[in-house]
Amino acid sequence: MMSKLFVYSEETGVLQELLGKASQSGFDQVVTAVFGSAAATAATLGEWGADVVYTVTDPGLETYNPETYTDALAGVIGLAGPDLVLVGATKRGLEVSGQVAERLELGAVSWCVDFTFDMASKTVTAVCLIYTGMGQNTYHITTHPALATVAPGTFQPQAFPGKTAEVVPAAVTVNAPRLHVLENNEKRETGRRLQDAPVIVDVGQGVKAREDLALAEELAQLLSGQVACSRPVSSERDWFPEWLGLSGLKLSPDLCLTLGISGSIQHMIGIRDSKLIVAVNKDEGAGIFAQADYGVHADLYQFVPALITAIKARSITKN
Ligand SMILES: Cc1cc2nc3c(=O)[nH]c(=O)nc-3n(C[C@H](O)[C@H](O)[C@H](O)COP(=O)(O)OP(=O)(O)OC[C@H]3O[C@@H](n4cnc5c(N)ncnc54)[C@H](O)[C@@H]3O)c2cc1C
């Protein structure tokens, strides 16, 4: 009997990460699904590791609705008959996976970082983060299939140039939703994607006023980088639409320069894959110093202007 791993995310980058892990996890077949207009991309998913791609093009899937997407995802899982379902823990992924797990009565775990499948018993053992990443639990899931959500950035995409996936149009019932979206406010655009920036200037609560971001912006510009932030700077001060960390983006730039960041585990999860971390903090005992490659014990309001002056004087700019 063939073992099957089914992965799903509505976000292309997260789907590529899940496919990357799936293609290396020893299952005989890697299956995924794309809904609505995204179905047009189905054939390309072979190049990211998919063997089979189910497509559902019901008009109810043209825009996201948790009810129609639950119908579609539960429907294709039923058709595919996988042993394990991995869903990207995006906001929508969490919403839909919970409803799918309930509808199909699946054992479901969250923040999965690793898993094994026992072919004989057809059961999954999953390792998951707990306490916002400060610990791990190992679960034995006895339903078939099992379901696990995976935080964006947990796994790496793998490329399979030239590989084509079998595309299977799936006839699943998508019911008229009882929930209607009245208004949809898109996130503010921040310009270049943070994920593509080679240098990140990462600002924390040590930056006191919004206008002081100009310093960080100038430094980032000199280094061909982008400015990002910790969660409170986004969620409490609303200076940026997104943040780095466990519950935010996870980046792996060449250089991450943190300004006024204390170094909480929840934040470090978002930057720990940086090639080089340089931390600026005025508190000698700040936890970030134990985690950074280089630490600058200084007041950022003195250090950053001096650094900018020095870079300009030496015309050191990073391309
Ligand atoms: C469930 C959960 C999930 C979370 N997820 C995330 C997440 O994804 N991302 C995230 O970032 N946080 C997350 N948090 C919050 C996290 O625990 C921390 O509270 C947060 O990361 C702290 O942000 P900070 O470092 O900017 O601020 P603070 O902890 O307040 O640190 C500010 C630092 O700036 C320094 N400083 C102050 N003034 C100056 C100056 N003039 N010059 C130099 N240094 C200065 C201080 O010494 C201090 O170390 C989460 C928390 C929970 C409970």
XYZ file of C-alpha atoms and ligand atoms in Angstrom:
372
model
C 0.000 0.000 0.000
C 1.329 3.418 -1.015
C 1.992 5.992 1.732
C 0.752 9.515 0.997
C 1.519 12.878 2.483
C -0.914 15.671 1.662
C 0.189 19.288 2.118
C -1.813 22.471 1.763
C -1.288 26.177 2.030
C -2.970 29.015 0.195
C 0.346 30.922 0.340
C 2.719 29.878 -2.431
C 5.918 30.304 -0.390
C 4.555 28.255 2.518
C 3.266 25.577 0.142
C 6.750 25.322 -1.381
C 8.220 24.855 2.113
C 5.731 22.105 2.942
C 6.345 20.376 -0.391
C 10.088 20.618 0.241
C 9.779 18.806 3.555
C 7.226 16.340 2.182
C 9.468 15.344 -0.712
C 12.219 14.412 1.748
C 10.148 12.619 4.343
C 10.014 9.127 2.849
C 6.338 9.029 1.793
C 5.699 7.283 -1.527
C 3.555 10.099 -2.861
C 3.359 13.841 -2.166
C -0.086 15.270 -2.847
C -1.375 18.817 -2.698
C -4.330 20.901 -3.854
C -4.961 24.359 -5.280
C -8.312 26.098 -5.328
C -10.032 28.766 -7.414
C -7.859 30.787 -9.780
C -4.713 29.359 -8.138
C -5.533 26.112 -9.969
C -3.753 27.627 -12.985
C -0.445 27.127 -11.133
C -1.055 23.408 -10.480
C 1.300 22.051 -13.137
C 4.240 24.056 -11.801
C 4.043 22.493 -8.349
C 5.900 19.397 -9.555
C 9.002 21.557 -9.634
C 8.594 22.025 -5.878
C 8.136 18.326 -5.148
C 4.442 17.538 -5.726
C 3.572 14.228 -7.391
C -0.181 14.853 -7.625
C -2.076 18.151 -7.526
C -5.842 18.224 -7.062
C -7.580 21.308 -8.440
C -11.004 22.602 -7.466
C -12.328 25.488 -9.539
C -15.779 26.017 -8.080
C -16.824 29.715 -8.362
C -17.219 29.761 -4.567
C -13.443 29.496 -4.287
C -12.564 32.575 -6.354
C -12.212 34.593 -3.171
C -11.294 33.170 0.196
C -14.132 32.120 2.438
C -13.451 29.776 5.369
C -16.579 27.743 4.683
C -15.999 27.116 0.968
C -12.305 26.432 1.529
C -13.206 23.972 4.298
C -15.535 22.170 1.858
C -12.812 22.046 -0.780
C -9.993 20.947 1.510
C -12.075 18.335 3.337
C -13.310 17.101 -0.053
C -9.881 16.619 -1.624
C -8.485 15.003 1.524
C -11.355 12.521 1.238
C -10.502 11.845 -2.417
C -6.740 11.621 -1.935
C -6.850 9.359 1.148
C -3.529 10.508 2.649
C -1.854 9.218 5.789
C -0.879 12.653 7.040
C -2.113 16.168 6.199
C 0.193 19.154 6.774
C -1.366 22.620 6.613
C 0.601 25.878 6.677
C -0.198 27.731 9.916
C -1.083 30.985 8.195
C -4.093 32.857 9.511
C -6.297 31.224 6.884
C -4.588 27.851 7.196
C -5.299 27.764 10.925
C -8.899 28.763 10.359
C -9.577 26.126 7.720
C -7.496 23.293 9.204
C -9.397 23.478 12.489
C -12.719 23.181 10.674
C -11.452 20.383 8.437
C -10.107 18.442 11.425
C -13.435 18.760 13.182
C -15.460 17.773 10.112
C -13.325 14.722 9.294
C -12.764 13.930 12.985
C -8.988 14.003 12.591
C -6.487 14.067 15.418
C -4.805 17.440 14.940
C -1.664 19.010 16.382
C -0.212 22.532 16.039
C 3.252 24.024 15.368
C 4.661 20.746 14.048
C 8.432 20.816 13.416
C 9.066 17.141 12.674
C 7.160 13.898 12.203
C 7.488 10.195 11.457
C 5.006 7.759 9.961
C 4.723 4.114 10.957
C 3.562 2.194 7.904
C 2.523 -0.894 9.869
C 0.151 0.888 12.252
C -0.530 3.802 9.827
C -0.010 6.266 12.626
C 1.941 9.489 12.843
C 4.236 10.715 15.595
C 4.650 14.493 15.507
C 7.060 16.786 17.340
C 5.478 20.187 18.024
C 6.577 23.435 19.604
C 4.925 24.383 22.882
C 5.145 27.442 25.175
C 5.723 29.733 22.170
C 8.750 27.734 21.094
C 10.429 27.263 24.470
C 9.702 23.545 24.547
C 8.531 20.619 22.443
C 5.872 17.946 22.822
C 5.832 14.655 20.963
C 2.369 13.385 20.035
C 1.209 10.007 18.770
C -1.803 10.615 16.506
C -3.991 7.585 16.070
C -6.590 8.875 13.589
C -6.089 8.149 9.912
C -5.197 10.526 8.438
C -3.538 12.703 11.055
C -3.411 16.478 10.654
C -0.676 18.898 11.713
C -0.202 22.609 11.194
C 3.262 23.947 10.426
C 4.452 27.514 11.036
C 5.677 29.391 7.935
C 9.456 29.249 7.708
C 9.790 25.907 9.504
C 10.940 23.941 6.466
C 13.017 24.746 3.381
C 11.691 24.521 -0.196
C 13.462 22.051 -2.497
C 13.608 22.501 -6.262
C 12.950 19.678 -8.728
C 13.605 21.350 -12.098
C 11.665 19.749 -14.937
C 9.507 17.536 -12.693
C 5.837 17.593 -13.630
C 3.000 16.759 -11.289
C -0.120 14.870 -12.274
C -2.987 17.390 -12.213
C -6.342 15.935 -11.138
C -9.457 18.136 -11.419
C -11.490 17.129 -8.372
C -15.266 17.095 -8.238
C -15.990 18.068 -4.659
C -19.111 19.729 -3.348
C -18.622 23.349 -2.380
C -21.723 24.607 -0.592
C -22.993 28.178 -0.680
C -21.372 29.843 2.333
C -23.399 31.167 5.242
C -20.670 33.693 5.911
C -20.216 36.655 3.573
C -17.240 38.987 3.547
C -18.563 42.547 3.501
C -15.298 44.408 3.328
C -11.743 43.396 2.570
C -8.928 45.751 3.562
C -5.633 44.655 2.060
C -2.453 44.993 4.115
C -0.440 48.134 3.420
C 2.320 47.500 0.899
C 5.802 47.779 2.376
C 7.609 47.802 -0.974
C 10.207 45.077 -1.484
C 9.475 41.772 0.205
C 11.336 41.428 3.493
C 12.074 37.802 2.602
C 14.202 38.949 -0.339
C 16.264 41.572 1.490
C 19.914 40.613 2.069
C 20.119 42.974 5.029
C 17.481 43.533 7.708
C 17.577 46.408 10.167
C 15.373 45.002 12.911
C 13.900 47.624 15.240
C 12.473 46.972 18.689
C 10.888 48.914 21.491
C 14.241 50.570 22.170
C 13.333 52.879 19.281
C 11.217 55.373 21.133
C 9.379 57.496 18.588
C 7.985 56.820 15.158
C 10.010 59.626 13.601
C 13.166 57.896 14.862
C 12.509 55.175 12.296
C 14.119 57.579 9.824
C 17.473 56.564 11.325
C 16.785 52.892 10.733
C 15.485 53.606 7.232
C 18.603 55.578 6.336
C 20.862 52.829 7.636
C 18.889 50.172 5.776
C 19.079 52.168 2.581
C 22.864 52.526 2.876
C 23.128 48.757 3.329
C 20.631 47.937 0.528
C 18.382 46.482 3.192
C 14.885 46.704 4.609
C 13.541 47.683 8.010
C 11.568 45.114 9.998
C 10.465 45.014 13.629
C 9.517 43.064 16.740
C 5.897 42.244 17.472
C 5.060 45.070 19.894
C 6.384 47.639 17.433
C 3.850 46.325 14.932
C 0.929 45.074 17.000
C 0.950 47.719 19.742
C 2.433 50.767 18.051
C 1.179 49.915 14.562
C 4.337 51.250 12.895
C 4.587 48.258 10.515
C 2.002 45.837 9.146
C 4.047 42.725 10.033
C 6.698 41.592 12.496
C 9.410 38.982 12.827
C 9.212 35.996 15.127
C 7.347 32.919 16.154
C 3.979 34.387 15.279
C 5.355 36.508 12.429
C 7.802 36.279 9.552
C 10.912 34.135 9.688
C 13.813 35.512 7.671
C 17.308 34.365 6.783
C 19.159 37.473 5.541
C 22.929 37.759 5.199
C 22.921 40.334 7.979
C 20.361 41.153 10.652
C 21.207 44.300 12.610
C 18.955 44.603 15.645
C 18.356 48.000 17.250
C 16.795 48.063 20.723
C 15.617 44.439 20.672
C 15.812 42.494 23.947
C 16.166 39.022 22.397
C 13.006 37.166 23.473
C 12.807 33.601 22.190
C 9.617 34.504 20.329
C 11.460 37.176 18.371
C 14.677 35.226 17.847
C 12.739 32.439 16.088
C 12.166 34.965 13.307
C 15.819 35.921 12.829
C 17.878 32.990 14.087
C 18.548 31.739 10.543
C 20.325 35.000 9.642
C 23.909 34.412 8.501
C 25.102 37.143 10.855
C 23.298 38.840 13.751
C 24.660 42.104 15.118
C 22.836 43.493 18.157
C 22.812 47.058 19.438
C 21.439 47.417 22.959
C 22.161 49.812 25.815
C 21.572 47.156 28.470
C 24.741 45.140 28.960
C 22.679 42.265 30.332
C 20.207 42.124 27.422
C 19.522 38.540 26.378
C 20.175 39.310 22.741
C 23.901 39.572 23.360
C 24.075 35.856 24.124
C 22.424 35.064 20.812
C 24.067 37.559 18.451
C 27.335 37.029 16.581
C 28.451 40.551 17.477
C 27.095 42.800 20.215
C 27.349 46.558 20.459
C 26.712 47.779 23.994
C 25.582 51.305 23.192
C 22.672 53.691 23.031
C 21.262 53.269 19.539
C 20.643 57.020 19.320
C 24.382 57.566 19.545
C 25.559 54.475 17.719
C 23.347 54.578 14.622
C 24.108 58.197 13.580
C 27.820 57.475 14.101
C 27.564 54.326 11.996
C 25.724 56.186 9.236
C 28.383 58.889 9.230
C 31.144 56.302 9.107
C 29.519 54.397 6.230
C 29.005 57.584 4.260
C 32.542 58.776 4.949
C 34.017 55.539 3.707
C 31.417 55.158 0.948
C 30.799 51.635 2.142
C 27.596 50.550 0.498
C 26.464 46.990 0.117
C 25.109 45.937 -3.279
C 2.489 33.862 22.357
C 3.474 34.950 22.108
C 3.978 35.090 20.831
C 4.882 36.122 20.570
N 5.362 36.233 19.297
C 6.270 37.207 19.049
C 6.839 37.346 17.758
O 6.506 36.604 16.818
N 7.730 38.319 17.556
C 8.155 39.177 18.550
O 8.985 40.058 18.294
N 7.624 39.070 19.782
C 6.704 38.115 20.044
N 6.183 38.032 21.293
C 6.558 39.080 22.282
C 7.917 38.798 22.916
O 7.742 37.930 24.006
C 8.592 40.090 23.412
O 7.720 40.744 24.296
C 8.968 41.038 22.279
O 9.694 40.359 21.289
C 9.836 42.169 22.836
O 10.071 43.116 21.820
P 11.324 44.091 21.888
O 12.574 43.298 21.968
O 11.164 45.047 20.768
O 11.045 44.938 23.205
P 11.636 44.865 24.664
O 11.633 43.493 25.185
O 10.924 45.893 25.447
O 13.161 45.307 24.486
C 13.589 46.580 24.157
C 15.096 46.584 24.274
O 15.586 47.834 23.831
C 16.680 48.197 24.635
N 16.819 49.647 24.539
C 15.990 50.600 25.050
N 16.407 51.824 24.714
C 17.521 51.644 23.972
C 18.425 52.545 23.325
N 18.240 53.874 23.386
N 19.496 52.040 22.685
C 19.699 50.695 22.624
N 18.882 49.802 23.218
C 17.796 50.270 23.863
C 16.338 47.691 26.004
O 17.521 47.515 26.782
C 15.623 46.384 25.694
O 16.525 45.296 25.737
C 5.293 37.015 21.588
C 4.793 36.837 22.882
C 3.893 35.826 23.134
C 3.385 35.665 24.536
